[in-house]
């Protein structure tokens, strides 16, 4: 039995869950999410507790069991609390600026890069070098954060670029570090 799949999901009081066959609809204060799941996975809701089970130990169903439970748990957490990713901009002259809903990033290119957030995702700037990507869908928040990081990935030689908060970038020695060894 899947350790993750057999854990029950407790639904908070401010969240409404509706299960119809293989479709789960979750409504909360942050938003609304609907998702279809594999028809062989058994979903049940009793006393504000969601349980996920499988009819057999078929390999495919074993794989889907834990995945389905995690996706539903993320839906419940997303509409009640939300998700957040924090990015740091490191480098001289590198900064971000919020223009309406958009974010404008100066990352050493000739022109600033403007990014529109998708529906359900918003940007918050704590200061010009720290961006928070906030939303109720974990997949969308992670994808937008990865897109921002991809604009200027951290350079291991200069330690400049866009990094996730807490990400450690190892600084490599440049050519000068190797030149001193040969004589």
PDB file of N, CA, C and O in Angstrom, residues 47-115:
ATOM      1  N   UNK A  47     -17.412  13.143   6.218  1.00  0.00           N
ATOM      2  CA  UNK A  47     -17.113  13.976   7.390  1.00  0.00           C
ATOM      3  C   UNK A  47     -15.902  14.874   7.170  1.00  0.00           C
ATOM      4  O   UNK A  47     -14.994  14.939   7.998  1.00  0.00           O
ATOM      5  N   UNK A  48     -15.855  15.542   6.042  1.00  0.00           N
ATOM      6  CA  UNK A  48     -14.773  16.456   5.641  1.00  0.00           C
ATOM      7  C   UNK A  48     -13.399  15.786   5.649  1.00  0.00           C
ATOM      8  O   UNK A  48     -12.390  16.404   5.952  1.00  0.00           O
ATOM      9  N   UNK A  49     -13.367  14.492   5.302  1.00  0.00           N
ATOM     10  CA  UNK A  49     -12.104  13.772   5.132  1.00  0.00           C
ATOM     11  C   UNK A  49     -12.169  13.049   3.786  1.00  0.00           C
ATOM     12  O   UNK A  49     -13.094  12.272   3.520  1.00  0.00           O
ATOM     13  N   UNK A  50     -11.168  13.315   2.939  1.00  0.00           N
ATOM     14  CA  UNK A  50     -11.099  12.678   1.625  1.00  0.00           C
ATOM     15  C   UNK A  50     -10.146  11.498   1.718  1.00  0.00           C
ATOM     16  O   UNK A  50      -9.034  11.629   2.233  1.00  0.00           O
ATOM     17  N   UNK A  51     -10.588  10.350   1.211  1.00  0.00           N
ATOM     18  CA  UNK A  51      -9.711   9.178   1.149  1.00  0.00           C
ATOM     19  C   UNK A  51      -9.582   8.738  -0.305  1.00  0.00           C
ATOM     20  O   UNK A  51     -10.536   8.811  -1.080  1.00  0.00           O
ATOM     21  N   UNK A  52      -8.382   8.286  -0.636  1.00  0.00           N
ATOM     22  CA  UNK A  52      -8.080   7.817  -1.987  1.00  0.00           C
ATOM     23  C   UNK A  52      -7.682   6.348  -1.867  1.00  0.00           C
ATOM     24  O   UNK A  52      -6.859   5.990  -1.021  1.00  0.00           O
ATOM     25  N   UNK A  53      -8.282   5.492  -2.697  1.00  0.00           N
ATOM     26  CA  UNK A  53      -7.933   4.069  -2.667  1.00  0.00           C
ATOM     27  C   UNK A  53      -7.901   3.523  -4.091  1.00  0.00           C
ATOM     28  O   UNK A  53      -8.343   4.184  -5.023  1.00  0.00           O
ATOM     29  N   UNK A  54      -7.386   2.311  -4.200  1.00  0.00           N
ATOM     30  CA  UNK A  54      -7.298   1.680  -5.521  1.00  0.00           C
ATOM     31  C   UNK A  54      -7.900   0.277  -5.426  1.00  0.00           C
ATOM     32  O   UNK A  54      -7.804  -0.376  -4.379  1.00  0.00           O
ATOM     33  N   UNK A  55      -8.488  -0.204  -6.510  1.00  0.00           N
ATOM     34  CA  UNK A  55      -9.150  -1.509  -6.462  1.00  0.00           C
ATOM     35  C   UNK A  55      -8.188  -2.697  -6.481  1.00  0.00           C
ATOM     36  O   UNK A  55      -8.522  -3.766  -5.979  1.00  0.00           O
ATOM     37  N   UNK A  56      -6.983  -2.522  -7.050  1.00  0.00           N
ATOM     38  CA  UNK A  56      -6.044  -3.644  -7.132  1.00  0.00           C
ATOM     39  C   UNK A  56      -4.614  -3.129  -7.018  1.00  0.00           C
ATOM     40  O   UNK A  56      -4.378  -1.929  -6.962  1.00  0.00           O
ATOM     41  N   UNK A  57      -3.668  -4.057  -6.971  1.00  0.00           N
ATOM     42  CA  UNK A  57      -2.254  -3.693  -6.890  1.00  0.00           C
ATOM     43  C   UNK A  57      -1.596  -3.668  -8.260  1.00  0.00           C
ATOM     44  O   UNK A  57      -0.398  -3.923  -8.389  1.00  0.00           O
ATOM     45  N   UNK A  58      -2.365  -3.342  -9.266  1.00  0.00           N
ATOM     46  CA  UNK A  58      -1.843  -3.159 -10.611  1.00  0.00           C
ATOM     47  C   UNK A  58      -0.756  -2.083 -10.565  1.00  0.00           C
ATOM     48  O   UNK A  58      -0.874  -1.101  -9.843  1.00  0.00           O
ATOM     49  N   UNK A  59       0.312  -2.242 -11.324  1.00  0.00           N
ATOM     50  CA  UNK A  59       1.436  -1.300 -11.287  1.00  0.00           C
ATOM     51  C   UNK A  59       0.997   0.135 -11.581  1.00  0.00           C
ATOM     52  O   UNK A  59       1.386   1.068 -10.903  1.00  0.00           O
ATOM     53  N   UNK A  60       0.165   0.311 -12.608  1.00  0.00           N
ATOM     54  CA  UNK A  60      -0.272   1.654 -12.976  1.00  0.00           C
ATOM     55  C   UNK A  60      -1.108   2.286 -11.865  1.00  0.00           C
ATOM     56  O   UNK A  60      -0.972   3.471 -11.557  1.00  0.00           O
ATOM     57  N   UNK A  61      -1.968   1.509 -11.238  1.00  0.00           N
ATOM     58  CA  UNK A  61      -2.798   2.028 -10.152  1.00  0.00           C
ATOM     59  C   UNK A  61      -1.957   2.357  -8.925  1.00  0.00           C
ATOM     60  O   UNK A  61      -2.257   3.311  -8.201  1.00  0.00           O
ATOM     61  N   UNK A  62      -0.919   1.573  -8.665  1.00  0.00           N
ATOM     62  CA  UNK A  62      -0.007   1.890  -7.548  1.00  0.00           C
ATOM     63  C   UNK A  62       0.677   3.229  -7.793  1.00  0.00           C
ATOM     64  O   UNK A  62       0.855   4.022  -6.876  1.00  0.00           O
ATOM     65  N   UNK A  63       1.063   3.480  -9.045  1.00  0.00           N
ATOM     66  CA  UNK A  63       1.702   4.749  -9.387  1.00  0.00           C
ATOM     67  C   UNK A  63       0.735   5.916  -9.223  1.00  0.00           C
ATOM     68  O   UNK A  63       1.100   6.975  -8.723  1.00  0.00           O
ATOM     69  N   UNK A  64      -0.502   5.725  -9.635  1.00  0.00           N
ATOM     70  CA  UNK A  64      -1.500   6.797  -9.590  1.00  0.00           C
ATOM     71  C   UNK A  64      -2.043   7.063  -8.184  1.00  0.00           C
ATOM     72  O   UNK A  64      -2.546   8.152  -7.920  1.00  0.00           O
ATOM     73  N   UNK A  65      -1.944   6.091  -7.290  1.00  0.00           N
ATOM     74  CA  UNK A  65      -2.533   6.207  -5.957  1.00  0.00           C
ATOM     75  C   UNK A  65      -1.940   7.390  -5.180  1.00  0.00           C
ATOM     76  O   UNK A  65      -2.654   8.297  -4.747  1.00  0.00           O
ATOM     77  N   UNK A  66      -0.641   7.407  -4.994  1.00  0.00           N
ATOM     78  CA  UNK A  66       0.018   8.495  -4.256  1.00  0.00           C
ATOM     79  C   UNK A  66      -0.063   9.819  -5.001  1.00  0.00           C
ATOM     80  O   UNK A  66      -0.234  10.877  -4.389  1.00  0.00           O
ATOM     81  N   UNK A  67       0.054   9.762  -6.319  1.00  0.00           N
ATOM     82  CA  UNK A  67      -0.024  10.980  -7.124  1.00  0.00           C
ATOM     83  C   UNK A  67      -1.383  11.656  -6.967  1.00  0.00           C
ATOM     84  O   UNK A  67      -1.466  12.864  -6.735  1.00  0.00           O
ATOM     85  N   UNK A  68      -2.448  10.868  -7.054  1.00  0.00           N
ATOM     86  CA  UNK A  68      -3.802  11.419  -6.939  1.00  0.00           C
ATOM     87  C   UNK A  68      -4.009  12.059  -5.576  1.00  0.00           C
ATOM     88  O   UNK A  68      -4.529  13.162  -5.469  1.00  0.00           O
ATOM     89  N   UNK A  69      -3.573  11.386  -4.522  1.00  0.00           N
ATOM     90  CA  UNK A  69      -3.729  11.920  -3.173  1.00  0.00           C
ATOM     91  C   UNK A  69      -2.968  13.237  -3.019  1.00  0.00           C
ATOM     92  O   UNK A  69      -3.474  14.199  -2.457  1.00  0.00           O
ATOM     93  N   UNK A  70      -1.755  13.312  -3.538  1.00  0.00           N
ATOM     94  CA  UNK A  70      -0.952  14.531  -3.437  1.00  0.00           C
ATOM     95  C   UNK A  70      -1.572  15.673  -4.227  1.00  0.00           C
ATOM     96  O   UNK A  70      -1.599  16.811  -3.768  1.00  0.00           O
ATOM     97  N   UNK A  71      -2.078  15.392  -5.414  1.00  0.00           N
ATOM     98  CA  UNK A  71      -2.709  16.439  -6.224  1.00  0.00           C
ATOM     99  C   UNK A  71      -3.953  17.006  -5.539  1.00  0.00           C
ATOM    100  O   UNK A  71      -4.166  18.219  -5.531  1.00  0.00           O
ATOM    101  N   UNK A  72      -4.753  16.135  -4.932  1.00  0.00           N
ATOM    102  CA  UNK A  72      -5.945  16.605  -4.230  1.00  0.00           C
ATOM    103  C   UNK A  72      -5.546  17.407  -2.993  1.00  0.00           C
ATOM    104  O   UNK A  72      -6.134  18.456  -2.702  1.00  0.00           O
ATOM    105  N   UNK A  73      -4.533  16.959  -2.260  1.00  0.00           N
ATOM    106  CA  UNK A  73      -4.067  17.690  -1.079  1.00  0.00           C
ATOM    107  C   UNK A  73      -3.544  19.074  -1.471  1.00  0.00           C
ATOM    108  O   UNK A  73      -3.789  20.061  -0.770  1.00  0.00           O
ATOM    109  N   UNK A  74      -2.852  19.167  -2.609  1.00  0.00           N
ATOM    110  CA  UNK A  74      -2.365  20.467  -3.089  1.00  0.00           C
ATOM    111  C   UNK A  74      -3.520  21.372  -3.505  1.00  0.00           C
ATOM    112  O   UNK A  74      -3.451  22.589  -3.320  1.00  0.00           O
ATOM    113  N   UNK A  75      -4.571  20.794  -4.061  1.00  0.00           N
ATOM    114  CA  UNK A  75      -5.742  21.596  -4.427  1.00  0.00           C
ATOM    115  C   UNK A  75      -6.382  22.187  -3.173  1.00  0.00           C
ATOM    116  O   UNK A  75      -6.702  23.371  -3.125  1.00  0.00           O
ATOM    117  N   UNK A  76      -6.548  21.368  -2.139  1.00  0.00           N
ATOM    118  CA  UNK A  76      -7.176  21.821  -0.896  1.00  0.00           C
ATOM    119  C   UNK A  76      -6.322  22.892  -0.226  1.00  0.00           C
ATOM    120  O   UNK A  76      -6.822  23.934   0.199  1.00  0.00           O
ATOM    121  N   UNK A  77      -5.027  22.652  -0.153  1.00  0.00           N
ATOM    122  CA  UNK A  77      -4.125  23.634   0.471  1.00  0.00           C
ATOM    123  C   UNK A  77      -4.068  24.924  -0.352  1.00  0.00           C
ATOM    124  O   UNK A  77      -4.025  26.018   0.199  1.00  0.00           O
ATOM    125  N   UNK A  78      -4.084  24.812  -1.656  1.00  0.00           N
ATOM    126  CA  UNK A  78      -4.001  25.976  -2.531  1.00  0.00           C
ATOM    127  C   UNK A  78      -5.177  26.919  -2.390  1.00  0.00           C
ATOM    128  O   UNK A  78      -4.992  28.129  -2.297  1.00  0.00           O
ATOM    129  N   UNK A  79      -6.391  26.377  -2.346  1.00  0.00           N
ATOM    130  CA  UNK A  79      -7.562  27.254  -2.252  1.00  0.00           C
ATOM    131  C   UNK A  79      -7.775  27.783  -0.841  1.00  0.00           C
ATOM    132  O   UNK A  79      -8.494  28.759  -0.647  1.00  0.00           O
ATOM    133  N   UNK A  80      -7.150  27.155   0.164  1.00  0.00           N
ATOM    134  CA  UNK A  80      -7.317  27.651   1.529  1.00  0.00           C
ATOM    135  C   UNK A  80      -6.155  28.554   1.950  1.00  0.00           C
ATOM    136  O   UNK A  80      -6.374  29.632   2.497  1.00  0.00           O
ATOM    137  N   UNK A  81      -4.910  28.156   1.702  1.00  0.00           N
ATOM    138  CA  UNK A  81      -3.739  28.927   2.137  1.00  0.00           C
ATOM    139  C   UNK A  81      -3.000  29.586   0.972  1.00  0.00           C
ATOM    140  O   UNK A  81      -2.474  30.675   1.114  1.00  0.00           O
ATOM    141  N   UNK A  82      -2.903  28.887  -0.149  1.00  0.00           N
ATOM    142  CA  UNK A  82      -2.152  29.393  -1.296  1.00  0.00           C
ATOM    143  C   UNK A  82      -0.704  28.923  -1.273  1.00  0.00           C
ATOM    144  O   UNK A  82      -0.234  28.362  -0.281  1.00  0.00           O
ATOM    145  N   UNK A  83      -0.006  29.161  -2.365  1.00  0.00           N
ATOM    146  CA  UNK A  83       1.396  28.776  -2.500  1.00  0.00           C
ATOM    147  C   UNK A  83       2.228  29.996  -2.852  1.00  0.00           C
ATOM    148  O   UNK A  83       1.714  30.982  -3.392  1.00  0.00           O
ATOM    149  N   UNK A  84       3.521  29.925  -2.561  1.00  0.00           N
ATOM    150  CA  UNK A  84       4.405  31.066  -2.777  1.00  0.00           C
ATOM    151  C   UNK A  84       5.821  30.576  -3.074  1.00  0.00           C
ATOM    152  O   UNK A  84       6.300  29.635  -2.456  1.00  0.00           O
ATOM    153  N   UNK A  85       6.475  31.206  -4.045  1.00  0.00           N
ATOM    154  CA  UNK A  85       7.884  30.973  -4.340  1.00  0.00           C
ATOM    155  C   UNK A  85       8.576  32.320  -4.299  1.00  0.00           C
ATOM    156  O   UNK A  85       8.059  33.304  -4.829  1.00  0.00           O
ATOM    157  N   UNK A  86       9.749  32.378  -3.685  1.00  0.00           N
ATOM    158  CA  UNK A  86      10.493  33.625  -3.566  1.00  0.00           C
ATOM    159  C   UNK A  86      11.755  33.529  -4.414  1.00  0.00           C
ATOM    160  O   UNK A  86      12.462  32.526  -4.377  1.00  0.00           O
ATOM    161  N   UNK A  87      12.012  34.582  -5.176  1.00  0.00           N
ATOM    162  CA  UNK A  87      13.192  34.656  -6.037  1.00  0.00           C
ATOM    163  C   UNK A  87      14.029  35.866  -5.639  1.00  0.00           C
ATOM    164  O   UNK A  87      13.489  36.921  -5.297  1.00  0.00           O
ATOM    165  N   UNK A  88      15.342  35.710  -5.701  1.00  0.00           N
ATOM    166  CA  UNK A  88      16.268  36.809  -5.427  1.00  0.00           C
ATOM    167  C   UNK A  88      16.970  37.195  -6.720  1.00  0.00           C
ATOM    168  O   UNK A  88      17.370  36.320  -7.507  1.00  0.00           O
ATOM    169  N   UNK A  89      17.126  38.500  -6.937  1.00  0.00           N
ATOM    170  CA  UNK A  89      17.855  39.003  -8.093  1.00  0.00           C
ATOM    171  C   UNK A  89      19.195  39.498  -7.581  1.00  0.00           C
ATOM    172  O   UNK A  89      19.253  40.389  -6.738  1.00  0.00           O
ATOM    173  N   UNK A  90      20.288  38.892  -8.070  1.00  0.00           N
ATOM    174  CA  UNK A  90      21.628  39.212  -7.583  1.00  0.00           C
ATOM    175  C   UNK A  90      22.452  39.782  -8.726  1.00  0.00           C
ATOM    176  O   UNK A  90      22.548  39.173  -9.786  1.00  0.00           O
ATOM    177  N   UNK A  91      23.036  40.940  -8.516  1.00  0.00           N
ATOM    178  CA  UNK A  91      23.902  41.552  -9.516  1.00  0.00           C
ATOM    179  C   UNK A  91      23.787  43.060  -9.479  1.00  0.00           C
ATOM    180  O   UNK A  91      22.738  43.606  -9.136  1.00  0.00           O
ATOM    181  N   UNK A  92      24.869  43.731  -9.829  1.00  0.00           N
ATOM    182  CA  UNK A  92      24.882  45.192  -9.829  1.00  0.00           C
ATOM    183  C   UNK A  92      23.964  45.689 -10.946  1.00  0.00           C
ATOM    184  O   UNK A  92      24.105  45.305 -12.103  1.00  0.00           O
ATOM    185  N   UNK A  93      22.992  46.520 -10.600  1.00  0.00           N
ATOM    186  CA  UNK A  93      22.061  47.074 -11.575  1.00  0.00           C
ATOM    187  C   UNK A  93      20.895  46.170 -11.908  1.00  0.00           C
ATOM    188  O   UNK A  93      20.002  46.560 -12.652  1.00  0.00           O
ATOM    189  N   UNK A  94      20.865  44.953 -11.370  1.00  0.00           N
ATOM    190  CA  UNK A  94      19.752  44.037 -11.621  1.00  0.00           C
ATOM    191  C   UNK A  94      18.650  44.362 -10.624  1.00  0.00           C
ATOM    192  O   UNK A  94      18.888  44.443  -9.420  1.00  0.00           O
ATOM    193  N   UNK A  95      17.430  44.540 -11.124  1.00  0.00           N
ATOM    194  CA  UNK A  95      16.318  44.834 -10.227  1.00  0.00           C
ATOM    195  C   UNK A  95      14.996  44.553 -10.906  1.00  0.00           C
ATOM    196  O   UNK A  95      14.920  44.366 -12.117  1.00  0.00           O
ATOM    197  N   UNK A  96      13.957  44.533 -10.108  1.00  0.00           N
ATOM    198  CA  UNK A  96      12.607  44.334 -10.600  1.00  0.00           C
ATOM    199  C   UNK A  96      11.730  45.500 -10.210  1.00  0.00           C
ATOM    200  O   UNK A  96      11.987  46.196  -9.231  1.00  0.00           O
ATOM    201  N   UNK A  97      10.671  45.692 -10.990  1.00  0.00           N
ATOM    202  CA  UNK A  97       9.746  46.785 -10.730  1.00  0.00           C
ATOM    203  C   UNK A  97       8.357  46.318 -11.138  1.00  0.00           C
ATOM    204  O   UNK A  97       8.184  45.715 -12.198  1.00  0.00           O
ATOM    205  N   UNK A  98       7.376  46.594 -10.287  1.00  0.00           N
ATOM    206  CA  UNK A  98       6.008  46.184 -10.588  1.00  0.00           C
ATOM    207  C   UNK A  98       5.295  47.320 -11.303  1.00  0.00           C
ATOM    208  O   UNK A  98       5.291  48.455 -10.843  1.00  0.00           O
ATOM    209  N   UNK A  99       4.709  47.002 -12.456  1.00  0.00           N
ATOM    210  CA  UNK A  99       3.960  47.981 -13.246  1.00  0.00           C
ATOM    211  C   UNK A  99       2.557  47.412 -13.418  1.00  0.00           C
ATOM    212  O   UNK A  99       2.325  46.567 -14.282  1.00  0.00           O
ATOM    213  N   UNK A 100       1.613  47.853 -12.590  1.00  0.00           N
ATOM    214  CA  UNK A 100       0.266  47.280 -12.601  1.00  0.00           C
ATOM    215  C   UNK A 100       0.340  45.841 -12.133  1.00  0.00           C
ATOM    216  O   UNK A 100       0.835  45.551 -11.051  1.00  0.00           O
ATOM    217  N   UNK A 101      -0.141  44.910 -12.949  1.00  0.00           N
ATOM    218  CA  UNK A 101      -0.024  43.489 -12.632  1.00  0.00           C
ATOM    219  C   UNK A 101       1.284  42.906 -13.155  1.00  0.00           C
ATOM    220  O   UNK A 101       1.752  41.879 -12.686  1.00  0.00           O
ATOM    221  N   UNK A 102       1.882  43.566 -14.160  1.00  0.00           N
ATOM    222  CA  UNK A 102       3.119  43.091 -14.782  1.00  0.00           C
ATOM    223  C   UNK A 102       4.309  43.305 -13.855  1.00  0.00           C
ATOM    224  O   UNK A 102       4.258  44.081 -12.923  1.00  0.00           O
ATOM    225  N   UNK A 103       5.403  42.638 -14.216  1.00  0.00           N
ATOM    226  CA  UNK A 103       6.667  42.876 -13.538  1.00  0.00           C
ATOM    227  C   UNK A 103       7.709  43.160 -14.619  1.00  0.00           C
ATOM    228  O   UNK A 103       7.736  42.502 -15.658  1.00  0.00           O
ATOM    229  N   UNK A 104       8.505  44.187 -14.385  1.00  0.00           N
ATOM    230  CA  UNK A 104       9.547  44.579 -15.327  1.00  0.00           C
ATOM    231  C   UNK A 104      10.890  44.300 -14.667  1.00  0.00           C
ATOM    232  O   UNK A 104      11.176  44.789 -13.575  1.00  0.00           O
ATOM    233  N   UNK A 105      11.725  43.499 -15.340  1.00  0.00           N
ATOM    234  CA  UNK A 105      13.016  43.099 -14.780  1.00  0.00           C
ATOM    235  C   UNK A 105      14.154  43.680 -15.604  1.00  0.00           C
ATOM    236  O   UNK A 105      14.169  43.563 -16.830  1.00  0.00           O
ATOM    237  N   UNK A 106      15.096  44.310 -14.921  1.00  0.00           N
ATOM    238  CA  UNK A 106      16.323  44.776 -15.570  1.00  0.00           C
ATOM    239  C   UNK A 106      17.421  43.794 -15.186  1.00  0.00           C
ATOM    240  O   UNK A 106      17.867  43.757 -14.041  1.00  0.00           O
ATOM    241  N   UNK A 107      17.850  43.001 -16.177  1.00  0.00           N
ATOM    242  CA  UNK A 107      18.786  41.912 -15.912  1.00  0.00           C
ATOM    243  C   UNK A 107      20.053  42.002 -16.756  1.00  0.00           C
ATOM    244  O   UNK A 107      20.660  40.991 -17.090  1.00  0.00           O
ATOM    245  N   UNK A 108      20.442  43.208 -17.123  1.00  0.00           N
ATOM    246  CA  UNK A 108      21.664  43.377 -17.896  1.00  0.00           C
ATOM    247  C   UNK A 108      21.457  43.313 -19.394  1.00  0.00           C
ATOM    248  O   UNK A 108      22.417  43.366 -20.152  1.00  0.00           O
ATOM    249  N   UNK A 109      20.222  43.174 -19.842  1.00  0.00           N
ATOM    250  CA  UNK A 109      19.929  43.196 -21.269  1.00  0.00           C
ATOM    251  C   UNK A 109      19.737  44.647 -21.705  1.00  0.00           C
ATOM    252  O   UNK A 109      19.637  45.549 -20.883  1.00  0.00           O
ATOM    253  N   UNK A 110      19.662  44.895 -23.008  1.00  0.00           N
ATOM    254  CA  UNK A 110      19.511  46.265 -23.494  1.00  0.00           C
ATOM    255  C   UNK A 110      18.176  46.877 -23.100  1.00  0.00           C
ATOM    256  O   UNK A 110      18.083  48.071 -22.881  1.00  0.00           O
ATOM    257  N   UNK A 111      17.130  46.039 -23.012  1.00  0.00           N
ATOM    258  CA  UNK A 111      15.809  46.530 -22.630  1.00  0.00           C
ATOM    259  C   UNK A 111      15.307  45.727 -21.438  1.00  0.00           C
ATOM    260  O   UNK A 111      15.654  44.556 -21.285  1.00  0.00           O
ATOM    261  N   UNK A 112      14.452  46.330 -20.605  1.00  0.00           N
ATOM    262  CA  UNK A 112      13.865  45.557 -19.503  1.00  0.00           C
ATOM    263  C   UNK A 112      12.936  44.467 -20.037  1.00  0.00           C
ATOM    264  O   UNK A 112      12.312  44.619 -21.088  1.00  0.00           O
ATOM    265  N   UNK A 113      12.850  43.368 -19.308  1.00  0.00           N
ATOM    266  CA  UNK A 113      11.986  42.249 -19.684  1.00  0.00           C
ATOM    267  C   UNK A 113      10.692  42.375 -18.891  1.00  0.00           C
ATOM    268  O   UNK A 113      10.718  42.466 -17.664  1.00  0.00           O
ATOM    269  N   UNK A 114       9.544  42.385 -19.593  1.00  0.00           N
ATOM    270  CA  UNK A 114       8.250  42.486 -18.925  1.00  0.00           C
ATOM    271  C   UNK A 114       7.544  41.137 -18.966  1.00  0.00           C
ATOM    272  O   UNK A 114       7.492  40.486 -20.004  1.00  0.00           O
ATOM    273  N   UNK A 115       6.999  40.748 -17.824  1.00  0.00           N
ATOM    274  CA  UNK A 115       6.311  39.465 -17.702  1.00  0.00           C
ATOM    275  C   UNK A 115       4.892  39.717 -17.207  1.00  0.00           C
ATOM    276  O   UNK A 115       4.688  40.392 -16.199  1.00  0.00           O
TER     277      UNK A 115
END
